[in-house]
Amino acid sequence: DAGVTQSPTHLIKTRGQQVTLRCSPKSGHDTVSWYQQALGQGPQFIFQYYEEEERQRGNFPDRFSGHQFPNYSSELNVNALLLGDSALYLCASSLEVLTGGPHEQYFGPGTRLTVT
Amino acid sequence: AQSVSQHNHHVILSEAASLELGCNYSYGGTVNLFWYVQYPGQHLQLLLKYFSGDPLVKGIKGFEAEFIKSKFSFNLRKPSVQWSDTAEYFCAVFSSGSARQLTFGSGTQLTVLP
C-alpha cells in the first residue's frame, strides 16, 4: 500500500519564477491538503482539495494555487516566487467519509524549495 | 481562529528520564487532537490521536497523551525516553467547524542524551 508521494524532492528556483509541486495521495484517499513548513516552525495550512475543488484555504496569497485531478493527485503552484517562499512543502491525504467526522491526515516526505 | 501552543521549544533529557510535552489549543467546539513526530530526515508520522471517548490515549512507541477538555490541553507523555526518541514533536488540532483545517503548534525539539 503506497503512502503519500511527492515530487520533486528538492527544487531550487530564482526569485520571480514559478514552480509546480506534485502529490499522489495514499491509496483510497480522496482529499489532499498542502502545508508550508518553514525552518524551525510547524506546518502551516495552505489549502485543501476535495472532489477537484478547493474546499478550504489558509492565510496564503493568491500566488499560491492548486489543482486536483480525477485520480485525486494534486499540484501546488506558486507564482512570482519570493525568498520567503523557501520552505518544505508538505502534502497530506485523507479520506472524507463524513463532513464533520474524524479526520486523519497522512503526510508525504515533502518537497524542499529553495528560492535564491 | 484556532491556535495551538506548545510550551517548550527545546527539551533535553537523559535516557530513561520521563517526558511530558505541553500542548494547549484555543477552540471551543468539537476537536480532533493529534501528536505527530518528525525524526531527523524523515517525514511527519502520526504518533497518536484523540477523536472521542477515553481521554487517555495510547500511541506508538510507548507514548500516551491525555485530553483535558476543561484545560484545552493535550499533553504528550512517555515514562522512559530512549535515544531513538530524539525528534521534533508537533501537536495538531482539527476542528469540525467551518475551519476544517489541521492547525499545528510550532513544535518541540526533543534531544535525548545517551
PDB file of C-alpha atoms in Angstrom:
ATOM      1  CA  ASP A   1       0.000   0.000   0.000  1.00  0.00           C
ATOM      2  CA  ALA A   2       1.784   3.123  -1.232  1.00  0.00           C
ATOM      3  CA  GLY A   3       1.782   6.067   1.079  1.00  0.00           C
ATOM      4  CA  VAL A   4       1.733   9.705   0.071  1.00  0.00           C
ATOM      5  CA  THR A   5       4.361  10.518  -2.518  1.00  0.00           C
ATOM      6  CA  GLN A   6       5.659  13.912  -3.576  1.00  0.00           C
ATOM      7  CA  SER A   7       7.884  15.144  -6.368  1.00  0.00           C
ATOM      8  CA  PRO A   8      10.394  16.528  -6.757  1.00  0.00           C
ATOM      9  CA  THR A   9      12.345  16.003  -3.550  1.00  0.00           C
ATOM     10  CA  HIS A  10      14.330  19.197  -3.857  1.00  0.00           C
ATOM     11  CA  LEU A  11      13.989  22.239  -6.056  1.00  0.00           C
ATOM     12  CA  ILE A  12      15.991  25.427  -6.482  1.00  0.00           C
ATOM     13  CA  LYS A  13      14.337  28.395  -8.145  1.00  0.00           C
ATOM     14  CA  THR A  14      15.103  32.043  -8.687  1.00  0.00           C
ATOM     15  CA  ARG A  15      13.045  34.907  -7.326  1.00  0.00           C
ATOM     16  CA  GLY A  16      10.163  35.731  -9.655  1.00  0.00           C
ATOM     17  CA  GLN A  17       9.961  32.288 -11.195  1.00  0.00           C
ATOM     18  CA  GLN A  18       7.038  29.891 -10.968  1.00  0.00           C
ATOM     19  CA  VAL A  19       7.076  26.389  -9.515  1.00  0.00           C
ATOM     20  CA  THR A  20       4.810  23.339  -9.597  1.00  0.00           C
ATOM     21  CA  LEU A  21       4.922  20.651  -6.942  1.00  0.00           C
ATOM     22  CA  ARG A  22       3.145  17.330  -7.235  1.00  0.00           C
ATOM     23  CA  CYS A  23       1.482  14.935  -4.830  1.00  0.00           C
ATOM     24  CA  SER A  24      -0.076  11.496  -5.076  1.00  0.00           C
ATOM     25  CA  PRO A  25      -2.323  10.602  -2.159  1.00  0.00           C
ATOM     26  CA  LYS A  26      -2.332   7.391  -0.191  1.00  0.00           C
ATOM     27  CA  SER A  27      -4.295   4.666  -1.918  1.00  0.00           C
ATOM     28  CA  GLY A  28      -8.010   5.049  -1.213  1.00  0.00           C
ATOM     29  CA  HIS A  29      -7.791   8.666  -0.109  1.00  0.00           C
ATOM     30  CA  ASP A  30      -9.748  11.368  -1.897  1.00  0.00           C
ATOM     31  CA  THR A  31      -8.676  14.590  -0.182  1.00  0.00           C
ATOM     32  CA  VAL A  32      -5.369  16.386  -0.430  1.00  0.00           C
ATOM     33  CA  SER A  33      -4.106  19.182   1.794  1.00  0.00           C
ATOM     34  CA  TRP A  34      -0.981  21.267   1.302  1.00  0.00           C
ATOM     35  CA  TYR A  35       1.188  22.770   4.019  1.00  0.00           C
ATOM     36  CA  GLN A  36       4.204  25.047   4.157  1.00  0.00           C
ATOM     37  CA  GLN A  37       6.798  24.297   6.828  1.00  0.00           C
ATOM     38  CA  ALA A  38       9.400  26.986   7.305  1.00  0.00           C
ATOM     39  CA  LEU A  39      12.609  26.087   9.105  1.00  0.00           C
ATOM     40  CA  GLY A  40      12.003  25.668  12.819  1.00  0.00           C
ATOM     41  CA  GLN A  41       8.248  26.053  12.515  1.00  0.00           C
ATOM     42  CA  GLY A  42       5.216  23.831  12.420  1.00  0.00           C
ATOM     43  CA  PRO A  43       3.424  23.182   9.154  1.00  0.00           C
ATOM     44  CA  GLN A  44       1.018  25.925   8.068  1.00  0.00           C
ATOM     45  CA  PHE A  45      -2.120  25.052   6.156  1.00  0.00           C
ATOM     46  CA  ILE A  46      -2.217  26.392   2.598  1.00  0.00           C
ATOM     47  CA  PHE A  47      -5.355  24.792   1.154  1.00  0.00           C
ATOM     48  CA  GLN A  48      -7.310  21.585   0.770  1.00  0.00           C
ATOM     49  CA  TYR A  49      -8.761  19.936  -2.323  1.00  0.00           C
ATOM     50  CA  TYR A  50     -11.726  17.605  -2.412  1.00  0.00           C
ATOM     51  CA  GLU A  51     -13.660  16.499  -5.486  1.00  0.00           C
ATOM     52  CA  GLU A  52     -11.302  18.576  -7.640  1.00  0.00           C
ATOM     53  CA  GLU A  53     -12.252  21.805  -5.907  1.00  0.00           C
ATOM     54  CA  GLU A  54     -10.509  23.981  -3.337  1.00  0.00           C
ATOM     55  CA  ARG A  55     -12.542  23.493  -0.208  1.00  0.00           C
ATOM     56  CA  GLN A  56     -10.595  25.348   2.451  1.00  0.00           C
ATOM     57  CA  ARG A  57      -7.813  27.895   2.273  1.00  0.00           C
ATOM     58  CA  GLY A  58      -5.394  29.173   4.846  1.00  0.00           C
ATOM     59  CA  ASN A  59      -3.828  32.599   5.061  1.00  0.00           C
ATOM     60  CA  PHE A  60      -1.783  32.465   1.863  1.00  0.00           C
ATOM     61  CA  PRO A  61      -1.827  34.908  -1.082  1.00  0.00           C
ATOM     62  CA  ASP A  62      -3.309  34.142  -4.471  1.00  0.00           C
ATOM     63  CA  ARG A  63       0.203  33.432  -5.768  1.00  0.00           C
ATOM     64  CA  PHE A  64      -0.411  30.007  -4.269  1.00  0.00           C
ATOM     65  CA  SER A  65      -2.833  27.961  -6.315  1.00  0.00           C
ATOM     66  CA  GLY A  66      -3.592  24.323  -6.778  1.00  0.00           C
ATOM     67  CA  HIS A  67      -5.373  21.678  -8.681  1.00  0.00           C
ATOM     68  CA  GLN A  68      -6.735  18.229  -8.039  1.00  0.00           C
ATOM     69  CA  PHE A  69      -7.092  15.677 -10.807  1.00  0.00           C
ATOM     70  CA  PRO A  70      -9.770  12.974 -11.247  1.00  0.00           C
ATOM     71  CA  ASN A  71      -7.326  10.383  -9.872  1.00  0.00           C
ATOM     72  CA  TYR A  72      -7.095  12.517  -6.677  1.00  0.00           C
ATOM     73  CA  SER A  73      -3.492  13.544  -7.267  1.00  0.00           C
ATOM     74  CA  SER A  74      -2.762  17.220  -6.785  1.00  0.00           C
ATOM     75  CA  GLU A  75      -0.456  20.033  -7.780  1.00  0.00           C
ATOM     76  CA  LEU A  76       0.625  23.121  -5.888  1.00  0.00           C
ATOM     77  CA  ASN A  77       1.644  26.109  -7.996  1.00  0.00           C
ATOM     78  CA  VAL A  78       3.461  29.136  -6.678  1.00  0.00           C
ATOM     79  CA  ASN A  79       3.884  32.175  -8.928  1.00  0.00           C
ATOM     80  CA  ALA A  80       6.272  35.108  -8.621  1.00  0.00           C
ATOM     81  CA  LEU A  81       8.455  33.327  -6.085  1.00  0.00           C
ATOM     82  CA  LEU A  82       9.820  35.296  -3.157  1.00  0.00           C
ATOM     83  CA  LEU A  83      12.797  34.480  -0.977  1.00  0.00           C
ATOM     84  CA  GLY A  84      10.339  33.910   1.860  1.00  0.00           C
ATOM     85  CA  ASP A  85       8.715  31.064  -0.052  1.00  0.00           C
ATOM     86  CA  SER A  86      11.744  28.894   0.724  1.00  0.00           C
ATOM     87  CA  ALA A  87      10.381  26.074   2.842  1.00  0.00           C
ATOM     88  CA  LEU A  88       9.426  22.424   2.973  1.00  0.00           C
ATOM     89  CA  TYR A  89       6.099  21.903   1.240  1.00  0.00           C
ATOM     90  CA  LEU A  90       4.110  19.014   2.599  1.00  0.00           C
ATOM     91  CA  CYS A  91       1.217  17.190   1.074  1.00  0.00           C
ATOM     92  CA  ALA A  92      -1.193  15.239   3.222  1.00  0.00           C
ATOM     93  CA  SER A  93      -4.036  12.981   2.176  1.00  0.00           C
ATOM     94  CA  SER A  94      -7.165  11.839   3.950  1.00  0.00           C
ATOM     95  CA  LEU A  95     -10.485  10.177   3.322  1.00  0.00           C
ATOM     96  CA  GLU A  96     -13.505  12.415   3.743  1.00  0.00           C
ATOM     97  CA  VAL A  97     -16.245   9.973   4.526  1.00  0.00           C
ATOM     98  CA  LEU A  98     -18.392  12.256   6.617  1.00  0.00           C
ATOM     99  CA  THR A  99     -18.289  16.016   6.887  1.00  0.00           C
ATOM    100  CA  GLY A 100     -17.518  16.788  10.487  1.00  0.00           C
ATOM    101  CA  GLY A 101     -16.362  13.279  11.158  1.00  0.00           C
ATOM    102  CA  PRO A 102     -12.954  12.159  12.408  1.00  0.00           C
ATOM    103  CA  HIS A 103     -10.173  13.435  10.233  1.00  0.00           C
ATOM    104  CA  GLU A 104      -6.763  11.819   9.993  1.00  0.00           C
ATOM    105  CA  GLN A 105      -4.128  13.002   7.573  1.00  0.00           C
ATOM    106  CA  TYR A 106      -1.146  11.093   6.259  1.00  0.00           C
ATOM    107  CA  PHE A 107       1.865  13.141   5.221  1.00  0.00           C
ATOM    108  CA  GLY A 108       4.316  12.771   2.397  1.00  0.00           C
ATOM    109  CA  PRO A 109       8.065  13.382   2.659  1.00  0.00           C
ATOM    110  CA  GLY A 110       7.785  16.901   1.316  1.00  0.00           C
ATOM    111  CA  THR A 111       9.463  18.980  -1.359  1.00  0.00           C
ATOM    112  CA  ARG A 112      12.262  21.249  -0.196  1.00  0.00           C
ATOM    113  CA  LEU A 113      12.007  24.502  -2.180  1.00  0.00           C
ATOM    114  CA  THR A 114      14.882  26.944  -2.109  1.00  0.00           C
ATOM    115  CA  VAL A 115      14.388  30.357  -3.693  1.00  0.00           C
ATOM    116  CA  THR A 116      17.565  32.299  -4.454  1.00  0.00           C
TER     117      THR A 116
ATOM    118  CA  ALA B   1      -9.242  31.345  14.506  1.00  0.00           C
ATOM    119  CA  GLN B   2      -7.991  28.279  16.266  1.00  0.00           C
ATOM    120  CA  SER B   3      -4.425  28.174  17.527  1.00  0.00           C
ATOM    121  CA  VAL B   4      -2.122  25.643  19.148  1.00  0.00           C
ATOM    122  CA  SER B   5       0.574  26.438  21.682  1.00  0.00           C
ATOM    123  CA  GLN B   6       3.478  24.197  22.556  1.00  0.00           C
ATOM    124  CA  HIS B   7       5.195  25.493  25.629  1.00  0.00           C
ATOM    125  CA  ASN B   8       8.635  24.011  25.203  1.00  0.00           C
ATOM    126  CA  HIS B   9      10.711  24.767  22.131  1.00  0.00           C
ATOM    127  CA  HIS B  10      13.617  22.511  23.040  1.00  0.00           C
ATOM    128  CA  VAL B  11      13.751  19.797  25.679  1.00  0.00           C
ATOM    129  CA  ILE B  12      16.920  17.923  26.572  1.00  0.00           C
ATOM    130  CA  LEU B  13      16.662  14.713  28.600  1.00  0.00           C
ATOM    131  CA  SER B  14      18.852  11.809  29.522  1.00  0.00           C
ATOM    132  CA  GLU B  15      17.840   8.298  28.571  1.00  0.00           C
ATOM    133  CA  ALA B  16      15.304   6.737  30.961  1.00  0.00           C
ATOM    134  CA  ALA B  17      14.012  10.145  32.068  1.00  0.00           C
ATOM    135  CA  SER B  18      10.284  10.791  31.916  1.00  0.00           C
ATOM    136  CA  LEU B  19       8.858  13.114  29.297  1.00  0.00           C
ATOM    137  CA  GLU B  20       5.925  15.472  29.254  1.00  0.00           C
ATOM    138  CA  LEU B  21       5.372  17.927  26.408  1.00  0.00           C
ATOM    139  CA  GLY B  22       2.666  20.515  26.799  1.00  0.00           C
ATOM    140  CA  CYS B  23       0.055  21.420  24.213  1.00  0.00           C
ATOM    141  CA  ASN B  24      -2.831  23.851  24.571  1.00  0.00           C
ATOM    142  CA  TYR B  25      -5.329  24.819  21.940  1.00  0.00           C
ATOM    143  CA  SER B  26      -7.924  27.516  21.562  1.00  0.00           C
ATOM    144  CA  TYR B  27     -11.195  26.299  20.107  1.00  0.00           C
ATOM    145  CA  GLY B  28     -14.447  25.772  21.909  1.00  0.00           C
ATOM    146  CA  GLY B  29     -16.105  23.259  19.627  1.00  0.00           C
ATOM    147  CA  THR B  30     -15.525  19.612  18.833  1.00  0.00           C
ATOM    148  CA  VAL B  31     -11.899  18.881  18.080  1.00  0.00           C
ATOM    149  CA  ASN B  32      -9.752  16.013  16.952  1.00  0.00           C
ATOM    150  CA  LEU B  33      -6.292  16.104  18.519  1.00  0.00           C
ATOM    151  CA  PHE B  34      -3.042  14.702  17.232  1.00  0.00           C
ATOM    152  CA  TRP B  35       0.607  14.378  18.039  1.00  0.00           C
ATOM    153  CA  TYR B  36       2.943  13.982  15.097  1.00  0.00           C
ATOM    154  CA  VAL B  37       6.650  13.182  15.223  1.00  0.00           C
ATOM    155  CA  GLN B  38       9.328  14.109  12.718  1.00  0.00           C
ATOM    156  CA  TYR B  39      12.522  12.107  13.078  1.00  0.00           C
ATOM    157  CA  PRO B  40      15.677  13.609  11.535  1.00  0.00           C
ATOM    158  CA  GLY B  41      15.463  13.304   7.770  1.00  0.00           C
ATOM    159  CA  GLN B  42      12.066  11.634   7.852  1.00  0.00           C
ATOM    160  CA  HIS B  43       8.538  12.779   7.159  1.00  0.00           C
ATOM    161  CA  LEU B  44       5.821  13.562   9.666  1.00  0.00           C
ATOM    162  CA  GLN B  45       4.396  10.448  11.273  1.00  0.00           C
ATOM    163  CA  LEU B  46       1.300  10.130  13.409  1.00  0.00           C
ATOM    164  CA  LEU B  47       2.185   9.301  17.000  1.00  0.00           C
ATOM    165  CA  LEU B  48      -1.321   9.207  18.450  1.00  0.00           C
ATOM    166  CA  LYS B  49      -4.754  10.716  18.054  1.00  0.00           C
ATOM    167  CA  TYR B  50      -7.850  11.558  20.063  1.00  0.00           C
ATOM    168  CA  PHE B  51     -11.267  11.640  18.476  1.00  0.00           C
ATOM    169  CA  SER B  52     -13.644  10.814  21.326  1.00  0.00           C
ATOM    170  CA  GLY B  53     -14.101   8.522  24.310  1.00  0.00           C
ATOM    171  CA  ASP B  54     -11.361   7.724  26.815  1.00  0.00           C
ATOM    172  CA  PRO B  55      -9.335  10.930  27.223  1.00  0.00           C
ATOM    173  CA  LEU B  56      -6.171   8.933  27.839  1.00  0.00           C
ATOM    174  CA  VAL B  57      -4.917   7.691  24.502  1.00  0.00           C
ATOM    175  CA  LYS B  58      -2.003   5.437  23.777  1.00  0.00           C
ATOM    176  CA  GLY B  59       0.123   5.685  20.692  1.00  0.00           C
ATOM    177  CA  ILE B  60       3.105   4.023  19.160  1.00  0.00           C
ATOM    178  CA  LYS B  61       6.479   3.518  20.832  1.00  0.00           C
ATOM    179  CA  GLY B  62       5.118   3.826  24.368  1.00  0.00           C
ATOM    180  CA  PHE B  63       3.777   7.361  24.037  1.00  0.00           C
ATOM    181  CA  GLU B  64       0.472   8.450  25.529  1.00  0.00           C
ATOM    182  CA  ALA B  65      -1.473  11.670  25.785  1.00  0.00           C
ATOM    183  CA  GLU B  66      -4.251  12.949  27.987  1.00  0.00           C
ATOM    184  CA  PHE B  67      -7.048  15.178  26.732  1.00  0.00           C
ATOM    185  CA  ILE B  68      -8.264  17.551  29.444  1.00  0.00           C
ATOM    186  CA  LYS B  69     -11.205  19.404  27.934  1.00  0.00           C
ATOM    187  CA  SER B  70     -11.531  21.908  30.765  1.00  0.00           C
ATOM    188  CA  LYS B  71      -7.929  22.979  30.283  1.00  0.00           C
ATOM    189  CA  PHE B  72      -7.953  22.790  26.469  1.00  0.00           C
ATOM    190  CA  SER B  73      -4.846  20.652  26.795  1.00  0.00           C
ATOM    191  CA  PHE B  74      -3.476  17.525  25.171  1.00  0.00           C
ATOM    192  CA  ASN B  75      -0.107  16.806  26.768  1.00  0.00           C
ATOM    193  CA  LEU B  76       2.190  14.084  25.490  1.00  0.00           C
ATOM    194  CA  ARG B  77       3.918  11.751  27.919  1.00  0.00           C
ATOM    195  CA  LYS B  78       6.362   8.890  27.967  1.00  0.00           C
ATOM    196  CA  PRO B  79       7.594   7.242  31.189  1.00  0.00           C
ATOM    197  CA  SER B  80      11.102   6.485  29.955  1.00  0.00           C
ATOM    198  CA  VAL B  81      12.644   8.043  26.855  1.00  0.00           C
ATOM    199  CA  GLN B  82      15.245   6.459  24.627  1.00  0.00           C
ATOM    200  CA  TRP B  83      17.951   7.994  22.468  1.00  0.00           C
ATOM    201  CA  SER B  84      15.880   6.999  19.423  1.00  0.00           C
ATOM    202  CA  ASP B  85      13.092   9.339  20.582  1.00  0.00           C
ATOM    203  CA  THR B  86      15.221  12.302  19.541  1.00  0.00           C
ATOM    204  CA  ALA B  87      12.956  14.123  17.107  1.00  0.00           C
ATOM    205  CA  GLU B  88      10.654  17.082  16.692  1.00  0.00           C
ATOM    206  CA  TYR B  89       7.161  16.694  18.091  1.00  0.00           C
ATOM    207  CA  PHE B  90       4.139  18.584  16.833  1.00  0.00           C
ATOM    208  CA  CYS B  91       0.742  18.905  18.414  1.00  0.00           C
ATOM    209  CA  ALA B  92      -2.121  19.492  15.966  1.00  0.00           C
ATOM    210  CA  VAL B  93      -5.809  20.239  16.213  1.00  0.00           C
ATOM    211  CA  PHE B  94      -8.553  19.637  13.687  1.00  0.00           C
ATOM    212  CA  SER B  95     -11.896  21.275  14.216  1.00  0.00           C
ATOM    213  CA  SER B  96     -15.079  20.094  12.583  1.00  0.00           C
ATOM    214  CA  GLY B  97     -16.478  23.603  12.375  1.00  0.00           C
ATOM    215  CA  SER B  98     -16.103  25.999   9.491  1.00  0.00           C
ATOM    216  CA  ALA B  99     -12.307  25.933   9.548  1.00  0.00           C
ATOM    217  CA  ARG B 100     -11.879  22.200   8.871  1.00  0.00           C
ATOM    218  CA  GLN B 101      -8.137  22.519   8.770  1.00  0.00           C
ATOM    219  CA  LEU B 102      -5.331  20.948  10.721  1.00  0.00           C
ATOM    220  CA  THR B 103      -3.587  23.585  12.824  1.00  0.00           C
ATOM    221  CA  PHE B 104      -0.119  22.762  14.126  1.00  0.00           C
ATOM    222  CA  GLY B 105       1.853  24.066  17.031  1.00  0.00           C
ATOM    223  CA  SER B 106       5.362  25.359  16.461  1.00  0.00           C
ATOM    224  CA  GLY B 107       6.896  22.097  17.590  1.00  0.00           C
ATOM    225  CA  THR B 108       9.164  20.874  20.390  1.00  0.00           C
ATOM    226  CA  GLN B 109      12.614  19.590  19.594  1.00  0.00           C
ATOM    227  CA  LEU B 110      13.422  16.699  21.925  1.00  0.00           C
ATOM    228  CA  THR B 111      17.039  15.695  22.352  1.00  0.00           C
ATOM    229  CA  VAL B 112      17.734  12.544  24.344  1.00  0.00           C
ATOM    230  CA  LEU B 113      21.287  12.129  25.544  1.00  0.00           C
ATOM    231  CA  PRO B 114      22.660   8.572  25.686  1.00  0.00           C
TER     232      PRO B 114
END
